[in-house]
XYZ file of C-alpha atoms in Angstrom:
450
model
C 33.185 31.429 -54.359
C 31.715 29.729 -51.294
C 29.972 32.901 -50.026
C 28.279 33.439 -53.389
C 26.895 29.905 -53.600
C 25.591 29.945 -50.031
C 23.886 33.303 -50.678
C 22.327 31.895 -53.816
C 21.199 28.767 -51.942
C 19.443 30.857 -49.300
C 17.648 33.023 -51.875
C 16.533 30.037 -53.973
C 15.290 28.179 -50.857
C 13.291 31.258 -49.828
C 11.809 31.488 -53.332
C 10.733 27.849 -53.412
C 9.126 27.785 -49.975
C 7.252 31.015 -50.709
C 6.063 30.184 -54.211
C 2.448 31.334 -53.463
C 3.770 34.839 -52.798
C 6.121 34.667 -55.773
C 3.100 33.857 -57.941
C 1.347 37.062 -56.851
C 4.533 39.056 -57.536
C 4.669 37.572 -61.022
C 1.008 38.381 -61.704
C 1.040 41.921 -60.313
C 4.684 42.924 -60.813
C 6.329 41.330 -63.812
C 3.084 41.522 -65.788
C 2.610 45.254 -65.122
C 4.169 48.021 -67.233
C 5.024 50.027 -64.110
C 7.281 47.169 -62.983
C 8.715 46.197 -66.397
C 12.194 46.629 -64.893
C 11.475 43.602 -62.671
C 12.889 41.189 -65.255
C 16.344 42.740 -64.775
C 16.332 42.797 -60.968
C 17.077 39.056 -60.336
C 20.114 39.214 -62.644
C 21.325 42.389 -60.937
C 20.947 40.746 -57.504
C 22.974 37.724 -58.623
C 25.696 40.031 -59.968
C 25.762 42.018 -56.715
C 26.170 38.813 -54.699
C 29.090 37.924 -56.957
C 30.606 41.375 -56.307
C 30.342 40.755 -52.559
C 32.462 37.631 -53.005
C 35.036 39.200 -55.320
C 35.499 42.322 -53.179
C 35.432 40.289 -49.938
C 32.625 42.376 -48.480
C 30.779 39.441 -46.911
C 31.658 37.108 -44.051
C 30.120 33.958 -42.504
C 29.087 33.664 -38.884
C 31.233 31.241 -36.919
C 28.278 30.090 -34.792
C 24.516 30.410 -34.437
C 23.303 33.919 -33.575
C 20.459 33.518 -31.107
C 19.411 37.095 -31.753
C 18.996 36.574 -35.504
C 17.456 33.147 -34.904
C 14.822 34.814 -32.733
C 14.200 37.550 -35.304
C 13.926 34.937 -38.073
C 11.481 32.844 -36.054
C 9.359 35.899 -35.195
C 9.384 37.033 -38.827
C 8.314 33.561 -39.955
C 5.360 33.544 -37.555
C 4.409 37.038 -38.760
C 4.588 35.741 -42.345
C 2.123 32.978 -41.448
C -0.291 35.563 -40.029
C 0.168 37.863 -43.037
C -0.480 34.962 -45.415
C -3.644 33.902 -43.585
C -4.896 37.509 -43.538
C -4.381 37.745 -47.352
C -3.265 41.366 -47.020
C -0.927 41.806 -49.986
C 1.270 44.623 -48.671
C 1.778 42.733 -45.426
C 2.780 39.342 -46.814
C 5.033 40.920 -49.471
C 6.816 42.919 -46.790
C 7.093 40.032 -44.340
C 8.452 37.662 -46.989
C 11.268 40.113 -47.750
C 12.008 40.558 -44.039
C 12.204 36.757 -43.653
C 14.789 36.601 -46.448
C 16.867 39.379 -44.903
C 16.845 37.760 -41.462
C 17.728 34.390 -43.032
C 20.774 35.955 -44.679
C 22.005 37.371 -41.371
C 21.351 34.107 -39.584
C 24.225 32.755 -41.712
C 26.292 35.881 -42.494
C 27.582 38.692 -40.299
C 25.562 41.861 -40.572
C 26.858 44.734 -42.690
C 25.290 47.161 -45.168
C 27.137 45.638 -48.119
C 25.584 42.227 -47.476
C 22.158 43.767 -46.895
C 22.056 45.715 -50.146
C 21.774 42.908 -52.767
C 18.932 41.263 -50.840
C 17.161 44.548 -50.149
C 17.443 45.359 -53.864
C 14.685 42.782 -54.416
C 12.303 45.424 -53.075
C 12.094 46.755 -56.642
C 10.195 43.666 -57.846
C 7.518 43.910 -55.154
C 4.306 45.565 -56.418
C 3.581 47.496 -53.227
C 4.962 50.670 -54.819
C 1.501 51.154 -56.325
C 0.244 52.296 -52.917
C 2.261 55.513 -53.448
C 0.643 56.294 -56.813
C -2.131 58.494 -55.381
C 0.385 60.581 -53.409
C 2.517 61.297 -56.479
C -0.616 61.778 -58.586
C -1.736 64.609 -56.278
C 1.759 66.146 -56.405
C 1.710 65.968 -60.222
C -1.710 67.662 -60.394
C -0.464 70.487 -58.148
C 2.795 71.019 -60.055
C 1.173 70.872 -63.517
C -1.451 73.390 -62.382
C 1.368 75.658 -61.200
C 3.354 75.270 -64.432
C 0.274 75.864 -66.601
C -0.188 79.242 -64.884
C 2.986 80.405 -66.691
C 1.449 79.701 -70.105
C -1.228 81.656 -71.980
C -3.464 78.587 -72.343
C -6.809 78.974 -70.496
C -7.012 76.115 -68.025
C -9.429 74.874 -65.391
C -8.378 72.060 -63.049
C -10.940 69.970 -61.172
C -9.617 67.066 -59.123
C -7.348 65.152 -61.562
C -8.947 66.618 -64.722
C -7.249 69.457 -66.625
C -9.676 71.305 -68.903
C -8.365 73.397 -71.819
C -10.301 74.764 -74.830
C -9.162 71.865 -77.021
C -10.172 69.058 -74.663
C -9.825 67.411 -71.270
C -6.735 65.687 -69.856
C -6.881 63.262 -66.953
C -3.799 63.015 -64.746
C -4.569 59.450 -63.702
C -2.636 57.244 -61.275
C -0.667 55.949 -64.263
C 0.527 59.543 -64.794
C 1.854 59.830 -61.233
C 5.434 59.306 -62.434
C 5.826 56.244 -60.250
C 7.613 54.268 -62.976
C 10.274 56.995 -63.305
C 10.684 57.187 -59.533
C 11.175 53.422 -59.193
C 13.722 53.323 -62.020
C 15.549 56.371 -60.637
C 15.780 54.753 -57.196
C 16.917 51.442 -58.677
C 19.653 53.053 -60.788
C 20.846 55.471 -58.116
C 21.020 52.881 -55.320
C 22.916 50.497 -57.617
C 25.374 53.237 -58.589
C 25.895 54.168 -54.945
C 26.617 50.547 -53.995
C 29.113 50.015 -56.813
C 30.934 53.334 -57.012
C 30.268 55.712 -54.107
C 31.538 55.310 -50.549
C 30.350 58.267 -48.452
C 26.879 59.009 -47.105
C 27.090 62.596 -48.365
C 27.700 61.485 -51.961
C 24.923 58.876 -51.714
C 22.387 61.450 -50.481
C 23.315 63.993 -53.170
C 23.212 61.421 -55.972
C 19.934 59.802 -54.868
C 18.294 63.172 -54.219
C 19.210 64.366 -57.711
C 17.842 61.137 -59.208
C 14.496 61.483 -57.407
C 14.130 65.153 -58.321
C 14.981 64.327 -61.935
C 12.310 61.609 -62.041
C 9.651 63.944 -60.638
C 10.548 66.824 -62.971
C 10.571 64.424 -65.949
C 6.976 63.461 -65.250
C 5.807 67.047 -64.698
C 7.436 68.205 -67.953
C 5.967 65.189 -69.783
C 2.405 66.058 -68.697
C 2.927 69.764 -69.405
C 4.247 69.098 -72.932
C 1.379 66.706 -73.685
C -1.149 69.385 -72.694
C 0.627 72.030 -74.812
C 0.873 69.654 -77.800
C -2.804 68.788 -77.394
C -3.685 72.480 -77.372
C -1.564 73.305 -80.450
C -2.761 70.309 -82.499
C -6.408 70.498 -81.380
C -5.965 67.046 -79.777
C -5.046 65.522 -83.175
C -1.483 64.486 -82.302
C -0.830 60.737 -82.045
C 0.673 61.424 -78.599
C -2.830 62.011 -77.277
C -3.554 58.281 -77.479
C -0.078 56.728 -77.257
C 2.439 58.470 -75.023
C 3.894 55.585 -72.990
C 7.422 56.085 -74.366
C 7.284 59.880 -74.552
C 8.466 60.357 -70.972
C 11.495 58.104 -71.431
C 12.808 60.386 -74.198
C 12.618 63.264 -71.713
C 14.286 61.137 -69.032
C 17.378 60.379 -71.190
C 19.103 63.773 -70.643
C 18.201 63.575 -66.947
C 19.886 60.160 -66.707
C 22.982 61.453 -68.526
C 23.195 64.391 -66.118
C 22.784 61.962 -63.226
C 25.737 59.839 -64.353
C 27.821 62.983 -64.937
C 27.114 64.020 -61.352
C 28.070 60.523 -60.209
C 31.450 60.717 -61.943
C 32.156 64.078 -60.294
C 31.256 62.668 -56.868
C 33.569 59.698 -57.510
C 36.429 62.076 -58.346
C 35.846 64.096 -55.179
C 35.831 60.904 -53.095
C 39.047 59.715 -54.755
C 40.811 63.005 -53.956
C 39.559 62.863 -50.372
C 40.787 59.280 -50.011
C 44.262 60.209 -51.264
C 44.515 63.034 -48.751
C 43.431 60.878 -45.836
C 45.367 57.800 -47.054
C 42.279 55.747 -46.235
C 41.979 52.175 -47.423
C 38.961 49.920 -47.504
C 39.013 47.209 -44.888
C 38.955 43.728 -46.313
C 37.012 41.006 -44.588
C 39.091 37.945 -43.884
C 37.935 34.664 -45.427
C 35.733 32.649 -43.073
C 34.022 29.279 -42.780
C 30.276 29.032 -42.452
C 28.545 27.548 -39.426
C 26.616 24.423 -40.450
C 24.293 24.782 -37.472
C 23.489 28.402 -38.441
C 22.872 27.395 -42.055
C 20.747 24.306 -41.360
C 18.683 25.928 -38.599
C 17.966 28.911 -40.873
C 16.850 26.688 -43.731
C 14.578 24.669 -41.422
C 12.928 27.783 -39.964
C 12.341 29.261 -43.436
C 10.904 25.968 -44.667
C 8.519 25.601 -41.745
C 7.464 29.243 -41.404
C 6.812 29.905 -45.088
C 3.739 31.004 -47.020
C 3.486 27.564 -48.652
C 3.326 25.877 -45.234
C 0.834 28.466 -43.959
C -1.522 27.795 -46.880
C -1.218 24.018 -46.454
C -2.410 24.413 -42.847
C -5.619 26.227 -43.815
C -8.687 24.257 -42.816
C -11.205 24.048 -45.648
C -14.714 24.483 -44.305
C -17.334 22.548 -46.214
C -20.085 24.811 -47.483
C -23.684 23.655 -47.187
C -25.038 22.064 -50.313
C -26.620 24.778 -52.390
C -27.634 25.616 -55.908
C -24.736 27.091 -57.871
C -26.734 27.662 -61.040
C -25.420 30.645 -62.973
C -27.451 33.821 -63.397
C -27.061 36.648 -65.894
C -27.227 39.363 -63.237
C -24.170 38.902 -61.039
C -21.168 40.878 -59.810
C -17.788 40.638 -61.509
C -15.789 38.619 -58.963
C -12.330 37.721 -60.264
C -11.569 34.595 -58.225
C -13.591 32.662 -55.649
C -13.947 29.152 -54.250
C -17.631 28.609 -55.008
C -20.923 30.488 -55.241
C -24.393 29.625 -53.922
C -27.527 30.832 -55.662
C -30.696 31.124 -53.546
C -32.593 33.516 -55.822
C -36.349 33.788 -56.180
C -38.590 35.610 -58.652
C -38.106 38.972 -56.933
C -34.515 38.995 -55.679
C -31.252 37.533 -56.962
C -29.378 36.167 -53.924
C -25.762 35.045 -54.303
C -23.129 34.104 -51.736
C -19.470 33.913 -52.844
C -17.120 31.838 -50.678
C -13.367 32.348 -50.189
C -11.134 30.091 -48.070
C -7.667 31.677 -48.354
C -6.026 28.796 -50.223
C -5.243 31.143 -53.120
C -3.765 34.498 -52.084
C -5.579 36.372 -54.876
C -8.882 34.601 -54.246
C -10.276 37.036 -51.685
C -13.291 39.239 -51.138
C -11.143 42.390 -51.112
C -9.409 41.659 -54.441
C -8.960 44.950 -56.293
C -10.542 43.698 -59.536
C -13.796 42.642 -57.843
C -16.712 44.824 -58.971
C -20.042 44.565 -57.175
C -21.880 46.096 -60.140
C -23.107 43.793 -62.914
C -21.747 44.563 -66.361
C -23.241 47.673 -68.060
C -24.873 48.994 -64.864
C -23.879 52.342 -63.374
C -24.388 53.930 -59.967
C -27.198 56.448 -59.474
C -27.403 56.814 -55.704
C -26.268 55.222 -52.442
C -28.875 54.574 -49.745
C -28.193 54.628 -46.019
C -28.432 51.245 -44.313
C -26.742 49.925 -41.176
C -26.523 46.277 -42.242
C -25.911 46.446 -46.000
C -24.268 48.554 -48.695
C -27.360 49.577 -50.687
C -26.938 51.205 -54.092
C -29.411 52.299 -56.741
C -28.258 51.419 -60.253
C -29.452 52.194 -63.762
C -29.549 49.357 -66.271
C -29.008 49.163 -70.009
C -32.456 50.549 -70.904
C -32.732 53.041 -68.067
C -34.594 50.699 -65.680
C -33.757 51.147 -61.982
C -32.393 48.396 -59.735
C -31.307 48.025 -56.120
C -28.050 46.322 -55.193
C -27.206 45.215 -51.639
C -23.964 43.580 -50.566
C -21.823 42.990 -47.492
C -18.907 40.861 -46.297
C -19.093 38.115 -43.690
C -16.120 36.927 -41.653
C -16.752 34.384 -38.915
C -20.157 35.485 -37.572
C -19.752 39.228 -38.162
C -20.712 41.439 -41.104
C -18.652 44.272 -42.609
C -19.489 46.993 -45.118
C -16.008 48.105 -46.240
C -12.559 46.694 -46.947
C -10.853 48.507 -44.077
C -12.965 46.886 -41.382
C -12.873 43.530 -43.159
C -9.049 43.573 -43.360
C -8.767 44.450 -39.661
C -11.046 41.534 -38.804
C -9.149 39.194 -41.131
C -5.845 40.191 -39.538
C -7.172 39.481 -36.059
C -8.769 36.244 -37.261
C -5.460 35.189 -38.829
C -3.973 34.994 -35.319
C -6.292 32.013 -34.824
C -5.897 30.667 -38.363
C -9.368 31.843 -39.484
C -9.484 32.520 -43.224
C -13.028 31.873 -44.556
C -14.853 34.933 -45.942
C -18.150 35.447 -47.767
C -19.578 38.103 -50.054
C -23.353 38.262 -49.704
C -24.860 39.893 -52.783
C -28.476 40.731 -53.639
C -30.127 42.410 -56.603
C -33.698 43.396 -57.459
C -35.571 45.509 -59.970
C -37.645 48.511 -58.917
C -40.988 49.248 -60.546
C -40.720 52.912 -61.555
C -38.605 54.278 -58.712
C -36.794 52.597 -55.841
C -38.788 53.030 -52.637
C -38.321 52.038 -48.997
C -40.209 48.776 -49.502
C -37.752 47.843 -52.278
C -34.842 48.390 -49.899
C -36.565 46.227 -47.271
C -37.224 43.524 -49.845
C -33.593 43.341 -51.045
C -32.126 43.365 -47.516
C -34.500 40.867 -45.862
């Protein structure tokens, strides 16, 4: 059982030294319905590592691999940069790459050893970046399928209009949860039971197609049920589990296909008299193990955050004001408002990975205000808002990194990534708000952006 315990040691060490990243995975993965399967993944990974030991599909290196040492060191440095940049997709990806390279610093490379570690990809929340793609596919396919019914339908963007009401095919309706589960089940089945690339491709392809069709049929049936019941069915407000009932026969068909592929592989193996090669027992290299652990400890997200230099902000008034943006997490805020303009500066230093100007929950609009119009301005994002009683207001905001100003997340993230090469992490949101008299004029824009 020595291989199993060393594998477990490496994974646990990686987890501990990268606890800041693990915290973001917990907040955005385990606590999200799309990733509810995440609770099972660690137990599956442990079982797969045990299978590697039992089936002798893993082997230690007899000495240090300078190639893998170099890859591990490079990955660790990249993880530092990703952590300082606070770009979620980047530091999630780099942390997984560091774990994989750590494993092959100690063990000989083969696909069987790679799979259990790579299986952790299913707990990382970066799958959400694919939601819009599958949302657009779902809108297209549902529009096509609705053309075969006699229900009058008009589709605009993600909204499906029928006489009984309006359906929104939102990002949550993209089918991403079915796709992730289908990939997780199919890849696990392939690892445990299938041996040829042809069988793996057929089985995985069927699983993905089944997941997509499940979601399309789910949306189509919900629209038809809404039409028949005049939107009175309880499924119109609570249909989270509805798709899983549709997915059950697809999963059964998937496992039936898997058993047939296993039988075909067994017959082929008998004809060719092929036997699986067993890996001979081996002893681990202490130098490979210890050097890997040291590199992972030094070049970890926890170490990167501990090295961040905290800049002291100038003393300023942090008195709260009713009119303010909804910023989820920040270091501190300075209030330099006057009678005409509310002026706030939010500071972020990178010590907390979710405390950042580009956090997805940050909303520049105060509560109960809605956008009327955007005004052109080279130095600020200027927006005209309507308040609770119909009064008009001007909002101006921008992001500051080092001595430069940015108006959108894309440019800010590029600058943060370049700044991370030098360990720069401090960012500001500069936010201003003023009320217009009857309409917002040029002088109001000048007043709020001065």
